[in-house]
Coordinates of C-alpha atoms and ligand atoms in Angstrom, one line a residue:
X1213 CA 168.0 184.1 -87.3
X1214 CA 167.9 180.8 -86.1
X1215 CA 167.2 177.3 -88.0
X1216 CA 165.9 174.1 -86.6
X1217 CA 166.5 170.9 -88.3
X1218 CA 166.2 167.4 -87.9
X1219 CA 169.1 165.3 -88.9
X1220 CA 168.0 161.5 -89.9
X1221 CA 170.0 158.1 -88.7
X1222 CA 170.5 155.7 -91.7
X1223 CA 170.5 151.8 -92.1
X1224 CA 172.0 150.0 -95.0
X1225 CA 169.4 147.3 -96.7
X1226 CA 172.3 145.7 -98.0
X1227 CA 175.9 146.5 -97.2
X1228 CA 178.2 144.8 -99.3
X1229 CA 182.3 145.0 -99.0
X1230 CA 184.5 144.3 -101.7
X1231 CA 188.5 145.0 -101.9
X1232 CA 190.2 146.4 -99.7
X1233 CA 192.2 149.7 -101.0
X1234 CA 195.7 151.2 -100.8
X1235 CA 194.3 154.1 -98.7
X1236 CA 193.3 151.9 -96.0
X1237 CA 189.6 152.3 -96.8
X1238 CA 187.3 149.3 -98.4
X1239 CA 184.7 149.5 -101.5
X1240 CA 181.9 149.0 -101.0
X1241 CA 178.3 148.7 -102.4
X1242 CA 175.2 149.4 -100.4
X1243 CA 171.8 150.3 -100.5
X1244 CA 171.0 153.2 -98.0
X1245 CA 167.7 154.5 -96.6
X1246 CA 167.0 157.2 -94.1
X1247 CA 164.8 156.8 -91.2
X1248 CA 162.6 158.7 -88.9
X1249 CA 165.1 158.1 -85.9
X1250 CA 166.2 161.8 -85.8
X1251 CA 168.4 164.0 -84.1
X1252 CA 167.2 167.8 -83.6
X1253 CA 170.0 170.7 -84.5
X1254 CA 169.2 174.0 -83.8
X1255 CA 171.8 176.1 -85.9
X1256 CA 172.3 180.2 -84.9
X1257 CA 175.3 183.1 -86.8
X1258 CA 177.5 184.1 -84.1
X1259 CA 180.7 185.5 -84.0
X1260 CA 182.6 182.3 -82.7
X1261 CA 181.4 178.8 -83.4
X1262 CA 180.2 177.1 -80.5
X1263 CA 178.5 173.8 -80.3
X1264 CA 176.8 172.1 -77.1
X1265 CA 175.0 168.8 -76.7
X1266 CA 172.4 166.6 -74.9
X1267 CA 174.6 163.7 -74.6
X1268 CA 177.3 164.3 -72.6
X1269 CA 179.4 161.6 -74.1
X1270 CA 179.0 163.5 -77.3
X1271 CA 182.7 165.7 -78.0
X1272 CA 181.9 169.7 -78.5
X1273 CA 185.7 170.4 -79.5
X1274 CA 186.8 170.5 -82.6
X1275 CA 186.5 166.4 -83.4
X1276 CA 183.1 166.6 -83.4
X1277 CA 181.9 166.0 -87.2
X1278 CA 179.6 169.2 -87.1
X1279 CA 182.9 171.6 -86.3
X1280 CA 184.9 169.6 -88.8
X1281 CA 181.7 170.6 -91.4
X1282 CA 181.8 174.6 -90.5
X1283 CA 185.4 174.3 -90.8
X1284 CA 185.0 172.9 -94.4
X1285 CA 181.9 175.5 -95.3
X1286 CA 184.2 178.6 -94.6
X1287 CA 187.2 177.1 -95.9
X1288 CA 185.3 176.4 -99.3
X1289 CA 183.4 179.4 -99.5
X1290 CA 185.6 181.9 -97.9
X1291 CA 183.1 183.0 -95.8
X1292 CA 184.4 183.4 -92.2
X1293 CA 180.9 183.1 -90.3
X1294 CA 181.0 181.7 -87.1
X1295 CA 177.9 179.6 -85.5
X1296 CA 176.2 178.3 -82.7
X1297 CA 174.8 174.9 -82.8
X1298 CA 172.9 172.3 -80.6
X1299 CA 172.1 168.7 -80.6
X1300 CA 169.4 167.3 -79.4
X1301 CA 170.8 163.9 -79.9
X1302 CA 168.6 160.8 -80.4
X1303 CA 170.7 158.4 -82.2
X1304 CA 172.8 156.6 -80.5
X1305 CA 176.4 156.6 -81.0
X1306 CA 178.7 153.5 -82.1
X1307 CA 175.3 152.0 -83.5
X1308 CA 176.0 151.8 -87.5
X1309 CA 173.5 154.6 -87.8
X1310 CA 175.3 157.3 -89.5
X1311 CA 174.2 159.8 -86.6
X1312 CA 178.0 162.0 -87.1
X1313 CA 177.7 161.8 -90.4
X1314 CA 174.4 163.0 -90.6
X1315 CA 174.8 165.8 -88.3
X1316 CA 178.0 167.0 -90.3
X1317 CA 175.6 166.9 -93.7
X1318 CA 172.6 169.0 -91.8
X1319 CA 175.9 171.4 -90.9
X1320 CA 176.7 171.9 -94.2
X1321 CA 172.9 172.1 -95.4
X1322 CA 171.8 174.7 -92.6
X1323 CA 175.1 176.5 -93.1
X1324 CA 174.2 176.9 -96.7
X1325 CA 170.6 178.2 -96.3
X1326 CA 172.2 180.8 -93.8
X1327 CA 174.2 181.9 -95.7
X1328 CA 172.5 182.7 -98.3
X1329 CA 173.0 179.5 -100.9
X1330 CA 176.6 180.1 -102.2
X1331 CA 176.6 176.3 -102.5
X1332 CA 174.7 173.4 -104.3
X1333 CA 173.1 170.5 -103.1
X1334 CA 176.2 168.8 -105.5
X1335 CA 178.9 170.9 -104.2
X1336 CA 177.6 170.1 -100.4
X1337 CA 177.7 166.5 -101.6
X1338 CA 181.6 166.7 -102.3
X1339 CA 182.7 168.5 -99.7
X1340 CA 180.8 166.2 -97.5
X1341 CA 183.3 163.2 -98.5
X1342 CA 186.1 165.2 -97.2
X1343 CA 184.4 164.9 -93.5
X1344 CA 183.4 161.1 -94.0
X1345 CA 182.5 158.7 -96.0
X1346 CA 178.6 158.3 -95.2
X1347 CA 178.3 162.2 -95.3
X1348 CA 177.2 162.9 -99.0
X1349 CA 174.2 160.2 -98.6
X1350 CA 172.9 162.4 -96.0
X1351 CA 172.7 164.9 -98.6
X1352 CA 170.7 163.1 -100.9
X1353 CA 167.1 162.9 -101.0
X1354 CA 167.1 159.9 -98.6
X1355 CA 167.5 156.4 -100.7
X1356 CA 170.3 155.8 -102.9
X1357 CA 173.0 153.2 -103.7
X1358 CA 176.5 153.6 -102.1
X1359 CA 179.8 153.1 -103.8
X1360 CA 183.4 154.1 -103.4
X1361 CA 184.4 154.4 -99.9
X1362 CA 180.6 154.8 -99.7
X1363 CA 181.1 158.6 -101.0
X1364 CA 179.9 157.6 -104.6
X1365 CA 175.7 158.5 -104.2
X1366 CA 173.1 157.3 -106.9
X1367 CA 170.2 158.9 -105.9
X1368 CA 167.3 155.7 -106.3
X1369 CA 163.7 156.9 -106.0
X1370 CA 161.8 156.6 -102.7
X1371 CA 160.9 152.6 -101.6
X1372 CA 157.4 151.1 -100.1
X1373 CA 157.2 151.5 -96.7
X1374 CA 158.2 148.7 -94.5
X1375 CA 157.7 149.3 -90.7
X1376 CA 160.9 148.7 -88.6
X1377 CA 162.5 148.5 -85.2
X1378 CA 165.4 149.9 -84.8
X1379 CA 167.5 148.4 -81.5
X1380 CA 170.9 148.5 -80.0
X1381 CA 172.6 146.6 -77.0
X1382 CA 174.4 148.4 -74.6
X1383 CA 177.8 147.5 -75.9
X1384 CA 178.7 149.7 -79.0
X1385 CA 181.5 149.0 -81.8
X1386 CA 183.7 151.0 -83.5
X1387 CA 184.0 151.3 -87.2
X1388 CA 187.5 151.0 -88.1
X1389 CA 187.8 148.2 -86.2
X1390 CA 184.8 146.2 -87.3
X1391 CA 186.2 146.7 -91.0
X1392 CA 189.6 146.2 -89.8
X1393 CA 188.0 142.2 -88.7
X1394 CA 186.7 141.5 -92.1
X1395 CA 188.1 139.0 -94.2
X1396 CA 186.9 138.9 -97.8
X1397 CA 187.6 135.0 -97.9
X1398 CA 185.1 134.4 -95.7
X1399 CA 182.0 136.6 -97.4
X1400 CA 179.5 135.1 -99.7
X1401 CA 180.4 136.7 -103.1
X1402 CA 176.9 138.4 -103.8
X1403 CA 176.4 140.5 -106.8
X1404 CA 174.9 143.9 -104.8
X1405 CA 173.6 145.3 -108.2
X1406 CA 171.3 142.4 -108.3
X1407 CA 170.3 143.0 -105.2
X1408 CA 169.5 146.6 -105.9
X1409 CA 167.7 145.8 -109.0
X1410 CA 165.7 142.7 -106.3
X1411 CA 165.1 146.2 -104.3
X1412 CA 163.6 147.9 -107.4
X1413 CA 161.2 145.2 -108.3
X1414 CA 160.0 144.9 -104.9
X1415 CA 161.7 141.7 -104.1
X1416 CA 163.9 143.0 -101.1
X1417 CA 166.7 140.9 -99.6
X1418 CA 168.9 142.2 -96.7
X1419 CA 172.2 141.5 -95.7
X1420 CA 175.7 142.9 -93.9
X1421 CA 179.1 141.9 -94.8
X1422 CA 180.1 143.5 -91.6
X1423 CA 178.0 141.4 -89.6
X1424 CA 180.5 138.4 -89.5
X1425 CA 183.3 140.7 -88.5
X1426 CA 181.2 142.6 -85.5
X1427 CA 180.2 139.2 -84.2
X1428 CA 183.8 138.0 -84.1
X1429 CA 184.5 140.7 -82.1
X1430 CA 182.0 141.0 -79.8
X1431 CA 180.1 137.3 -80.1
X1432 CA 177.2 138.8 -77.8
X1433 CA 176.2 140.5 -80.9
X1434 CA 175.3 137.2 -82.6
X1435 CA 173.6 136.1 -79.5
X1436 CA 171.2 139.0 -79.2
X1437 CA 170.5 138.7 -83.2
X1438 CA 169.5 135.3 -82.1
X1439 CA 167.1 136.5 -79.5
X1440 CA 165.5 139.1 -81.8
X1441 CA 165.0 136.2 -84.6
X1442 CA 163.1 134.3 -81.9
X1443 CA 161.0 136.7 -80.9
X1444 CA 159.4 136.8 -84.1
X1445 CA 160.8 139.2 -86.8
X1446 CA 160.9 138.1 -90.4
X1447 CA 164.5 140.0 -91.0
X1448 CA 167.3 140.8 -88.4
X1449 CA 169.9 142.6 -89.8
X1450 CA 172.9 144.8 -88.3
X1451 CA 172.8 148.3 -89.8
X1452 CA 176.4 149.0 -91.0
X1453 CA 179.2 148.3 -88.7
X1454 CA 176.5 147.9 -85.8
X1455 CA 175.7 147.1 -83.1
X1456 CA 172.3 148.5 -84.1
X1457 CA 169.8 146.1 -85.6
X1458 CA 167.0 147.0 -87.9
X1459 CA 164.1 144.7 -87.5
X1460 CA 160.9 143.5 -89.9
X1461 CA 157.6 142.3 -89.2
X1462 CA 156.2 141.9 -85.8
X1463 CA 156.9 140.7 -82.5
X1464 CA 156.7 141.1 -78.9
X1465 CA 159.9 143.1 -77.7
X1466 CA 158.5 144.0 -74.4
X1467 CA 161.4 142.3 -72.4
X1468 CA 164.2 144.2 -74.5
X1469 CA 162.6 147.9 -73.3
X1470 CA 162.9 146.1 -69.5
X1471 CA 166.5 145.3 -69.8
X1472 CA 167.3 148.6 -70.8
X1473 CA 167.9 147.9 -74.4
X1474 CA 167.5 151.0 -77.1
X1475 CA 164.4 150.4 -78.9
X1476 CA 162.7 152.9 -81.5
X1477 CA 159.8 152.1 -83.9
X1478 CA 161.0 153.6 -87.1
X1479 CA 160.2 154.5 -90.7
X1480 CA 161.6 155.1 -94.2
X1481 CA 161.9 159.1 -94.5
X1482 CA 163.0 160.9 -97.9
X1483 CA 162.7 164.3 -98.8
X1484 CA 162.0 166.5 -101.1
X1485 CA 164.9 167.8 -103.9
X1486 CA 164.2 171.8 -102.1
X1487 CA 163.3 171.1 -98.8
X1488 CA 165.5 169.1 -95.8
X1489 CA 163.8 166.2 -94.3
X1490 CA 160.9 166.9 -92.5
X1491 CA 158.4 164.6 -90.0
X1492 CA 155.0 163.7 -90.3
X1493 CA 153.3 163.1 -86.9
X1494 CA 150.7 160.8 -86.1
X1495 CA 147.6 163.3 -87.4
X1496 CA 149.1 164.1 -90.0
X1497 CA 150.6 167.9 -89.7
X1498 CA 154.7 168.3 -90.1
X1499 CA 156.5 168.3 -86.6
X1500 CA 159.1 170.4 -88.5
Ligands
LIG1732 O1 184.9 157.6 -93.5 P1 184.8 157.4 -92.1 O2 185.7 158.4 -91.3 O3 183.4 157.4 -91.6 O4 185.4 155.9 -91.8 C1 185.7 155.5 -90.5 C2 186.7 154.3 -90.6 O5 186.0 153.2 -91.1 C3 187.8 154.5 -91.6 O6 188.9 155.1 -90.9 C4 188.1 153.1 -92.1 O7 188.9 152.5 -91.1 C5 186.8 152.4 -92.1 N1 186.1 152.5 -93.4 C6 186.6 151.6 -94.4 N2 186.0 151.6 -95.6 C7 185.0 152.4 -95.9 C8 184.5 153.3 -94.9 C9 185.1 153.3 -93.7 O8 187.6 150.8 -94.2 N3 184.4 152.3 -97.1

């Protein structure tokens, strides 16, 4: 028996970092929201696990987030099932986007239904910190405010629609060091539940505290921001440690597709509490 699922990139509204901890990891509070920028996972039982990919500059040893989240299944259930599993990967890597997480949480979720449910939705959820900090979101039913180390999921119900671009520049950024670059000195000191509550009233504002770090590391970052502000959308923010941008409103992005730069018209996407996430097409039936 075979399962195919998609497994949904991520942007944080807001992204807000506060202290740094002992461990080495920050706290933070953010609003996050899956999107309809996908990858496609076809999971299969087999005897040994074995994992292959479209992107070649994807790892298929044991680094890779997904093996990491079969490791964790079996240890946690004690079932010894081996599986094989392929990406078709859409998301771009070192873009903010969540795309390892969120195929480690699909692991976890297809695992699960294969094996017969020995696991809940919860118990996925906290296993899933174990493997990374943005995978129990992924688990959730698409929207929901992010505390902790980002592990800490308050499920928030599903929000209006707002068409977006998603885009990314060739250069990518790594996450440790983006937070490693922040300085809490320099951060406005915003109160992110009042922004939450702004995004339950239906009076959204969007930032990044990780924006000012990325940028001092890679100032071509703020430039192309620049660019996409002049081009004519409302909002221009980087989705978590970047160098993915999520753009609002309109504009004319034709010259960003001719230089080569990734480019994908996106929407909100939540599911249902039983059912993974699933895509509408354009008339209307369910791709998946
Ligand atoms: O949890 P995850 O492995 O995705 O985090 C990658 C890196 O990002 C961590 O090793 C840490 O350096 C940084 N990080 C952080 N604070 C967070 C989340 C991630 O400092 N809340």
């Amino acid at each position: 028996m075979s399962l195919t699922l998609y497994s949904p990139a991520k942007i944080n509204l807001f992204l807000r970092i506060l202290d740094r901890r002992p461990d080495g990891y920050h706290e933070l509070a953010s609003l996050f929201q899956a999107i309809t920028l996908s990858d496609v996972i076809t999971f299969s039982l087999a005897k040994k696990d074995h994992l292959t990919c479209t992107d070649l500059n994807v790892p298929v040893d044991s680094s890779n987030l997904v093996i990491k989240a079969a490791n964790l299944f079996r240890a946690r259930t004690g079932i010894t099932q081996g599986i094989n599993i392929h990406i078709v990967k859409n998301i771009p890597i070192e873009a903010g986007l969540g795309g390892g997480s969120s195929n480690a949480a699909t692991t976890l979720w297809a695992l699960n239904e294969l094996c017969g449910r020995p696991a809940s939705t919860r118990d996925l959820m906290n296993w899933g910190a174990d493997i990374g900090s943005d995978v129990p979101f992924f688990l959730s039913q698409g929207t929901a405010y992010c505390t902790g180390r980002g592990e800490c999921v308050q499920l928030i119900p599903s929000l209006p629609p707002l068409d977006l671009w998603i885009v990314k520049p060739s250069n990518g950024l790594s996450t440790a060091s983006v937070y490693r670059a922040f300085k809490q000195s320099e951060t406005e000191q915003r109160n992110p539940e009042q922004h939450l509550t702004g995004f339950l009233e239906g009076i959204p504002s969007f930032f990044n505290d990780l924006e000012a770090p990325a940028f001092s590391l890679l100032p071509q970052l703020q430039e192309f921001k620049e660019k996409l502000i002049i081009a004519g959308f409302s909002s221009v923010l980087m989705s978590g440690s970047g160098s993915s941008f999520f753009c609002i409103g309109n504009a004319d992005i034709a010259f960003l597709k001719e230089e080569g730069v990734f480019c994908f018209k996106a929407k909100f996407l939540n599911r249902s509490h039983d059912n993974w996430y699933s895509l509408m097409i354009e008339n209307g039936s369910i791709a998946l």
